[in-house]
Amino acid sequence: MDMRMMSPDQATEKEPLVGSRSSSGRVWTMSLVLSIACAIIGNSLQFGFQTSCMANTQTLLNEKFHVSDVTMSTMVSGIAMGGLVGGLSAGLIADRVGRKMCMALNNIPMLIGTALMALSFNEYFFIFGRIIAGFAVGVASGIAPMYISEISPVSVKGGVGVSHQFMITLGILIAFVLSIKDVLPADPDKAWTWHLYFAFPVLPALFQLLILPFCPESPNWLYYNREREDLARLSLTKLRDSRETAEEEMEAMIKERTTGKETVMVTYGQFLTNPTLRLSLLIGVVLQCAQQLSGINAILNYAPAIFKDAGESNADLAPISVGAIFNLMTFVS
């Protein structure tokens, strides 16, 4: 099987085409800010909340459903099961239907999964809901950074990219704060609020569904994937709030496409046999493995139990410090 791969010169040449600073010096426009907020609140925040919403609720759910340790671990890991499929599907869906439509459609499994968890009367419905919501989380983790990167000016692209991670950590912190005992009682018969707790993702989903119609489609997708120069120009004009800037960027995109270097064809086998490609592949794999093998996901899902075993009396409050540090270090980065 062949894969298309851009040369470094192409990547450098293409990057500044969509989203450069306008001739008047204006970078932030209302349309751009609204589009970024729509993407990170409706996707990244969901990602963070769904990742950590089980940390303080396992004891409550165990008393409610009376499940074994294996079943509880399945309830926790259901989000990762669905996320694996969703993450692999994100690029395919976004290329097929567009960035905006992908985000809109992704709210369907998110709302279905959320409803199943919030209204669950047994552990099986809850697990099924976690898996479905996990699929939506996987798609969200791919489409959010893709969309905001393609619509953002180059001068702020790095900072905007970090906003995706910041909103994930904010979602984690919100999940920890809303699940402390003062907010979410430990008695499952009295804790009717646990239904509302697991229904929280409805709020960012509704926000995105309300705002998304006012957000422009990615100019990149319109021009490179659909070959709609007219619609790409309209999208750029709305994002930059300047016809002159939009025309300049559109001309640059056209020039890049017509005069750019030919795409280099690379096979999967060459990733293993070519020393340069093999090293790049190895670095990418090791970085991803290091992130997962660091144990951070276990900490996020079992932080209260870890702090309790360490002798912390307020084990439900301690995870908030983890979430706060996440937010602080993301902001610093």
CSV table of C-alpha atoms in Angstrom, one decimal:
chain,number,residue,atom,x,y,z
A,1,MET,CA,0.0,0.0,0.0
A,2,ASP,CA,1.2,3.5,-0.9
A,3,MET,CA,1.1,6.6,1.3
A,4,ARG,CA,1.3,10.2,0.2
A,5,MET,CA,3.9,12.1,2.0
A,6,MET,CA,5.0,15.8,1.6
A,7,SER,CA,8.6,16.7,1.5
A,8,PRO,CA,9.8,19.1,4.3
A,9,ASP,CA,9.9,21.9,1.7
A,10,GLN,CA,6.3,21.4,0.8
A,11,ALA,CA,5.2,21.3,4.4
A,12,THR,CA,7.0,24.6,5.1
A,13,GLU,CA,5.7,26.1,2.0
A,14,LYS,CA,2.1,25.2,2.5
A,15,GLU,CA,1.8,26.0,6.2
A,16,PRO,CA,1.5,29.8,6.0
A,17,LEU,CA,-1.0,29.8,3.2
A,18,VAL,CA,-4.2,29.7,5.3
A,19,GLY,CA,-4.2,32.0,8.2
A,20,SER,CA,-1.5,34.7,7.8
A,21,ARG,CA,-1.6,38.0,9.5
A,22,SER,CA,-3.8,40.5,7.6
A,23,SER,CA,-2.3,43.5,5.9
A,24,SER,CA,-3.9,45.7,8.5
A,25,GLY,CA,-2.3,43.8,11.3
A,26,ARG,CA,-5.5,42.3,12.6
A,27,VAL,CA,-5.3,38.7,13.7
A,28,TRP,CA,-8.2,38.0,16.0
A,29,THR,CA,-11.7,38.3,14.5
A,30,MET,CA,-15.1,37.5,16.0
A,31,SER,CA,-15.5,34.7,13.6
A,32,LEU,CA,-12.2,33.2,14.4
A,33,VAL,CA,-12.6,33.4,18.2
A,34,LEU,CA,-16.1,31.9,17.9
A,35,SER,CA,-15.0,29.1,15.7
A,36,ILE,CA,-12.1,28.2,18.0
A,37,ALA,CA,-14.3,28.3,21.1
A,38,CYS,CA,-16.9,26.1,19.4
A,39,ALA,CA,-14.3,23.5,18.5
A,40,ILE,CA,-12.5,23.3,21.9
A,41,ILE,CA,-15.5,23.5,24.1
A,42,GLY,CA,-17.6,21.1,22.1
A,43,ASN,CA,-14.7,18.6,21.6
A,44,SER,CA,-11.6,19.1,23.9
A,45,LEU,CA,-13.6,19.9,27.0
A,46,GLN,CA,-15.7,16.7,26.4
A,47,PHE,CA,-12.5,14.8,26.0
A,48,GLY,CA,-11.1,15.9,29.4
A,49,PHE,CA,-14.4,15.4,31.3
A,50,GLN,CA,-15.1,11.9,29.9
A,51,THR,CA,-11.5,10.9,30.7
A,52,SER,CA,-11.7,11.6,34.4
A,53,CYS,CA,-15.4,11.5,35.3
A,54,MET,CA,-15.0,8.0,36.8
A,55,ALA,CA,-12.3,8.9,39.3
A,56,ASN,CA,-14.5,9.9,42.3
A,57,THR,CA,-17.6,8.0,41.2
A,58,GLN,CA,-16.4,4.4,41.3
A,59,THR,CA,-17.4,3.8,44.9
A,60,LEU,CA,-20.9,5.3,44.4
A,61,LEU,CA,-21.5,3.3,41.2
A,62,ASN,CA,-20.2,0.1,42.9
A,63,GLU,CA,-22.7,0.6,45.7
A,64,LYS,CA,-25.5,1.3,43.2
A,65,PHE,CA,-24.8,-1.6,40.8
A,66,HIS,CA,-22.9,-4.0,43.0
A,67,VAL,CA,-20.3,-5.0,40.4
A,68,SER,CA,-17.1,-7.0,40.5
A,69,ASP,CA,-13.6,-5.4,40.1
A,70,VAL,CA,-13.4,-6.7,36.6
A,71,THR,CA,-16.8,-5.1,35.7
A,72,MET,CA,-15.8,-1.8,37.3
A,73,SER,CA,-12.5,-1.8,35.3
A,74,THR,CA,-14.5,-2.3,32.2
A,75,MET,CA,-16.8,0.6,33.1
A,76,VAL,CA,-13.7,2.8,33.5
A,77,SER,CA,-11.9,1.6,30.4
A,78,GLY,CA,-15.0,1.7,28.1
A,79,ILE,CA,-14.1,5.2,27.1
A,80,ALA,CA,-10.7,3.9,25.8
A,81,MET,CA,-12.3,1.1,23.9
A,82,GLY,CA,-14.6,3.4,21.9
A,83,GLY,CA,-11.8,6.0,21.7
A,84,LEU,CA,-9.6,3.6,19.8
A,85,VAL,CA,-12.1,3.3,17.0
A,86,GLY,CA,-13.1,6.9,17.1
A,87,GLY,CA,-9.5,8.2,17.0
A,88,LEU,CA,-8.7,6.0,13.9
A,89,SER,CA,-11.9,7.2,12.2
A,90,ALA,CA,-11.6,10.9,12.8
A,91,GLY,CA,-9.4,11.7,9.8
A,92,LEU,CA,-11.5,9.6,7.4
A,93,ILE,CA,-14.8,11.1,8.5
A,94,ALA,CA,-13.4,14.7,8.5
A,95,ASP,CA,-12.0,14.3,5.0
A,96,ARG,CA,-15.3,12.8,3.7
A,97,VAL,CA,-17.9,15.1,5.2
A,98,GLY,CA,-15.9,18.2,6.2
A,99,ARG,CA,-14.6,19.5,9.5
A,100,LYS,CA,-17.9,21.2,10.5
A,101,MET,CA,-20.1,18.3,9.6
A,102,CYS,CA,-17.8,15.9,11.4
A,103,MET,CA,-18.1,18.0,14.6
A,104,ALA,CA,-21.8,18.2,14.2
A,105,LEU,CA,-22.4,14.5,13.6
A,106,ASN,CA,-20.0,13.6,16.4
A,107,ASN,CA,-22.5,15.0,18.9
A,108,ILE,CA,-24.9,12.1,18.1
A,109,PRO,CA,-22.7,9.4,19.7
A,110,MET,CA,-21.7,11.8,22.4
A,111,LEU,CA,-25.3,12.5,23.4
A,112,ILE,CA,-26.4,8.9,23.1
A,113,GLY,CA,-23.5,7.7,25.2
A,114,THR,CA,-24.1,10.4,27.8
A,115,ALA,CA,-27.8,9.6,28.0
A,116,LEU,CA,-27.1,5.9,28.5
A,117,MET,CA,-24.6,6.7,31.3
A,118,ALA,CA,-26.8,9.3,33.0
A,119,LEU,CA,-30.0,7.1,32.9
A,120,SER,CA,-28.4,3.7,33.4
A,121,PHE,CA,-30.3,1.3,35.6
A,122,ASN,CA,-27.6,-1.4,35.4
A,123,GLU,CA,-23.9,-1.7,34.7
A,124,TYR,CA,-24.3,-3.0,31.1
A,125,PHE,CA,-26.1,0.1,29.9
A,126,PHE,CA,-23.5,2.2,31.6
A,127,ILE,CA,-20.6,0.3,29.9
A,128,PHE,CA,-22.4,0.5,26.5
A,129,GLY,CA,-22.8,4.3,27.0
A,130,ARG,CA,-19.1,4.6,27.9
A,131,ILE,CA,-18.0,2.9,24.8
A,132,ILE,CA,-20.3,5.0,22.5
A,133,ALA,CA,-19.2,8.2,24.2
A,134,GLY,CA,-15.6,6.9,23.9
A,135,PHE,CA,-16.0,6.8,20.1
A,136,ALA,CA,-17.1,10.4,20.2
A,137,VAL,CA,-14.2,11.3,22.4
A,138,GLY,CA,-11.8,9.6,19.9
A,139,VAL,CA,-13.2,11.6,17.0
A,140,ALA,CA,-13.1,14.8,19.1
A,141,SER,CA,-9.5,14.3,19.9
A,142,GLY,CA,-8.7,14.3,16.2
A,143,ILE,CA,-11.1,16.9,14.7
A,144,ALA,CA,-10.6,19.7,17.2
A,145,PRO,CA,-6.9,20.3,16.7
A,146,MET,CA,-7.3,19.7,12.9
A,147,TYR,CA,-10.0,22.4,12.6
A,148,ILE,CA,-8.5,25.1,14.7
A,149,SER,CA,-5.1,24.6,13.1
A,150,GLU,CA,-6.5,25.0,9.6
A,151,ILE,CA,-8.5,28.2,10.4
A,152,SER,CA,-5.9,30.0,12.6
A,153,PRO,CA,-3.4,32.6,11.5
A,154,VAL,CA,0.2,31.3,11.5
A,155,SER,CA,1.3,34.0,14.0
A,156,VAL,CA,-1.0,32.5,16.7
A,157,LYS,CA,-1.2,28.9,15.5
A,158,GLY,CA,1.0,27.6,18.3
A,159,GLY,CA,-0.9,29.3,21.0
A,160,VAL,CA,-4.2,28.2,19.5
A,161,GLY,CA,-3.0,24.6,19.3
A,162,VAL,CA,-2.2,24.7,23.1
A,163,SER,CA,-5.8,25.8,23.7
A,164,HIS,CA,-6.9,22.3,22.7
A,165,GLN,CA,-4.8,20.7,25.4
A,166,PHE,CA,-5.7,23.4,27.9
A,167,MET,CA,-9.4,22.7,27.5
A,168,ILE,CA,-8.8,19.0,28.0
A,169,THR,CA,-7.1,19.7,31.3
A,170,LEU,CA,-9.9,22.1,32.2
A,171,GLY,CA,-12.4,19.3,31.5
A,172,ILE,CA,-10.4,17.0,33.8
A,173,LEU,CA,-10.5,19.6,36.6
A,174,ILE,CA,-14.2,20.1,36.2
A,175,ALA,CA,-14.8,16.4,36.5
A,176,PHE,CA,-12.8,16.3,39.7
A,177,VAL,CA,-14.5,19.4,41.2
A,178,LEU,CA,-18.1,18.3,40.4
A,179,SER,CA,-17.5,14.8,41.9
A,180,ILE,CA,-16.4,15.8,45.4
A,181,LYS,CA,-18.5,14.6,48.3
A,182,ASP,CA,-20.0,18.0,49.0
A,183,VAL,CA,-21.4,18.1,45.5
A,184,LEU,CA,-21.9,14.4,44.8
A,185,PRO,CA,-23.0,12.5,47.9
A,186,ALA,CA,-21.6,9.0,48.4
A,187,ASP,CA,-25.0,7.4,49.1
A,188,PRO,CA,-26.3,6.2,45.8
A,189,ASP,CA,-29.9,6.2,47.0
A,190,LYS,CA,-29.7,9.9,48.0
A,191,ALA,CA,-27.2,10.8,45.2
A,192,TRP,CA,-29.8,11.6,42.5
A,193,THR,CA,-27.2,14.2,41.5
A,194,TRP,CA,-25.0,11.5,39.9
A,195,HIS,CA,-27.5,11.3,37.0
A,196,LEU,CA,-26.9,15.1,36.5
A,197,TYR,CA,-23.2,14.6,36.9
A,198,PHE,CA,-22.9,12.2,34.0
A,199,ALA,CA,-25.3,14.3,32.0
A,200,PHE,CA,-22.8,17.3,32.1
A,201,PRO,CA,-21.5,16.6,28.6
A,202,VAL,CA,-24.9,17.7,27.2
A,203,LEU,CA,-24.0,21.3,28.0
A,204,PRO,CA,-20.9,21.6,25.8
A,205,ALA,CA,-22.6,19.5,23.1
A,206,LEU,CA,-25.6,21.9,23.0
A,207,PHE,CA,-23.2,24.9,23.0
A,208,GLN,CA,-21.4,23.5,19.9
A,209,LEU,CA,-24.7,22.7,18.1
A,210,LEU,CA,-25.9,26.2,18.6
A,211,ILE,CA,-22.7,28.0,17.6
A,212,LEU,CA,-21.5,25.7,14.8
A,213,PRO,CA,-23.9,27.0,12.1
A,214,PHE,CA,-22.2,30.4,12.5
A,215,CYS,CA,-18.7,29.0,12.1
A,216,PRO,CA,-17.0,28.9,8.6
A,217,GLU,CA,-15.8,25.6,7.1
A,218,SER,CA,-12.1,25.0,6.9
A,219,PRO,CA,-10.7,26.8,3.8
A,220,ASN,CA,-8.1,24.0,3.5
A,221,TRP,CA,-10.8,21.3,3.2
A,222,LEU,CA,-12.9,23.3,0.8
A,223,TYR,CA,-10.0,24.0,-1.6
A,224,TYR,CA,-7.8,20.9,-1.3
A,225,ASN,CA,-10.4,18.3,-0.6
A,226,ARG,CA,-13.5,19.6,-2.5
A,227,GLU,CA,-11.8,21.9,-5.0
A,228,ARG,CA,-14.3,24.7,-4.2
A,229,GLU,CA,-12.2,27.8,-4.7
A,230,ASP,CA,-15.3,30.0,-4.4
A,231,LEU,CA,-16.3,28.6,-1.0
A,232,ALA,CA,-12.8,28.6,0.3
A,233,ARG,CA,-12.5,32.3,-0.6
A,234,LEU,CA,-15.8,33.1,1.3
A,235,SER,CA,-14.6,31.1,4.3
A,236,LEU,CA,-11.3,33.0,4.4
A,237,THR,CA,-13.1,36.3,4.1
A,238,LYS,CA,-15.3,35.5,7.0
A,239,LEU,CA,-12.4,34.3,9.2
A,240,ARG,CA,-10.1,37.2,8.4
A,241,ASP,CA,-12.8,39.9,8.1
A,242,SER,CA,-10.9,41.3,5.1
A,243,ARG,CA,-11.4,40.6,1.4
A,244,GLU,CA,-7.9,41.8,0.7
A,245,THR,CA,-6.3,39.3,3.1
A,246,ALA,CA,-8.6,36.5,2.0
A,247,GLU,CA,-7.7,37.2,-1.7
A,248,GLU,CA,-3.9,37.2,-0.9
A,249,GLU,CA,-4.2,33.9,0.9
A,250,MET,CA,-6.4,32.4,-1.8
A,251,GLU,CA,-3.9,33.4,-4.5
A,252,ALA,CA,-1.1,31.8,-2.4
A,253,MET,CA,-3.1,28.6,-2.1
A,254,ILE,CA,-3.7,28.5,-5.9
A,255,LYS,CA,-0.1,29.2,-6.6
A,256,GLU,CA,1.1,26.5,-4.2
A,257,ARG,CA,-1.2,23.9,-5.8
A,258,THR,CA,-0.3,24.7,-9.4
A,259,THR,CA,3.5,25.3,-9.0
A,260,GLY,CA,4.3,23.2,-6.0
A,261,LYS,CA,6.6,20.2,-6.1
A,262,GLU,CA,5.2,16.8,-6.9
A,263,THR,CA,4.1,14.6,-4.0
A,264,VAL,CA,6.6,12.0,-3.0
A,265,MET,CA,5.2,8.5,-2.8
A,266,VAL,CA,6.3,6.5,0.2
A,267,THR,CA,5.4,2.9,1.0
A,268,TYR,CA,4.9,1.3,4.4
A,269,GLY,CA,7.9,-0.8,3.7
A,270,GLN,CA,10.1,2.2,3.2
A,271,PHE,CA,9.3,3.4,6.7
A,272,LEU,CA,11.2,0.3,7.9
A,273,THR,CA,14.0,0.2,5.4
A,274,ASN,CA,14.8,3.8,4.9
A,275,PRO,CA,17.1,5.0,7.8
A,276,THR,CA,15.7,8.6,7.9
A,277,LEU,CA,12.1,7.5,7.8
A,278,ARG,CA,12.7,4.7,10.3
A,279,LEU,CA,14.2,7.1,12.8
A,280,SER,CA,11.3,9.5,12.4
A,281,LEU,CA,8.9,6.7,12.9
A,282,LEU,CA,10.7,5.4,15.9
A,283,ILE,CA,10.8,8.8,17.6
A,284,GLY,CA,7.1,9.2,17.0
A,285,VAL,CA,6.2,5.8,18.4
A,286,VAL,CA,8.5,6.1,21.4
A,287,LEU,CA,7.0,9.5,22.3
A,288,GLN,CA,3.5,8.1,22.2
A,289,CYS,CA,4.4,5.0,24.1
A,290,ALA,CA,6.2,7.1,26.8
A,291,GLN,CA,3.1,9.2,27.2
A,292,GLN,CA,0.8,6.2,27.8
A,293,LEU,CA,3.3,4.1,29.8
A,294,SER,CA,3.9,7.0,32.2
A,295,GLY,CA,0.8,5.9,34.0
A,296,ILE,CA,-1.0,9.2,33.7
A,297,ASN,CA,-4.3,7.6,32.7
A,298,ALA,CA,-4.2,5.3,35.7
A,299,ILE,CA,-3.7,8.4,37.9
A,300,LEU,CA,-6.6,10.2,36.4
A,301,ASN,CA,-9.0,7.3,36.8
A,302,TYR,CA,-7.8,6.1,40.2
A,303,ALA,CA,-6.5,9.2,41.9
A,304,PRO,CA,-8.8,9.1,44.9
A,305,ALA,CA,-7.9,5.5,45.6
A,306,ILE,CA,-4.2,6.3,45.2
A,307,PHE,CA,-4.4,9.2,47.6
A,308,LYS,CA,-6.5,7.2,50.1
A,309,ASP,CA,-3.9,4.4,50.1
A,310,ALA,CA,-1.3,7.0,50.7
A,311,GLY,CA,-3.1,8.1,53.9
A,312,GLU,CA,-4.8,11.2,52.6
A,313,SER,CA,-8.0,11.8,54.6
A,314,ASN,CA,-9.7,13.9,52.0
A,315,ALA,CA,-9.1,11.6,49.0
A,316,ASP,CA,-11.9,13.0,47.0
A,317,LEU,CA,-10.4,16.6,47.2
A,318,ALA,CA,-6.8,15.6,46.5
A,319,PRO,CA,-7.3,14.9,42.7
A,320,ILE,CA,-8.3,18.6,42.3
A,321,SER,CA,-4.6,19.4,42.9
A,322,VAL,CA,-3.7,17.1,40.0
A,323,GLY,CA,-6.2,18.8,37.8
A,324,ALA,CA,-5.0,22.3,38.9
A,325,ILE,CA,-1.3,21.4,38.1
A,326,PHE,CA,-2.4,20.1,34.7
A,327,ASN,CA,-4.0,23.4,33.9
A,328,LEU,CA,-1.1,25.4,35.3
A,329,MET,CA,1.6,23.6,33.3
A,330,THR,CA,-0.5,23.7,30.1
A,331,PHE,CA,-0.9,27.4,30.5
A,332,VAL,CA,2.9,27.8,31.1
A,333,SER,CA,3.7,25.7,28.0
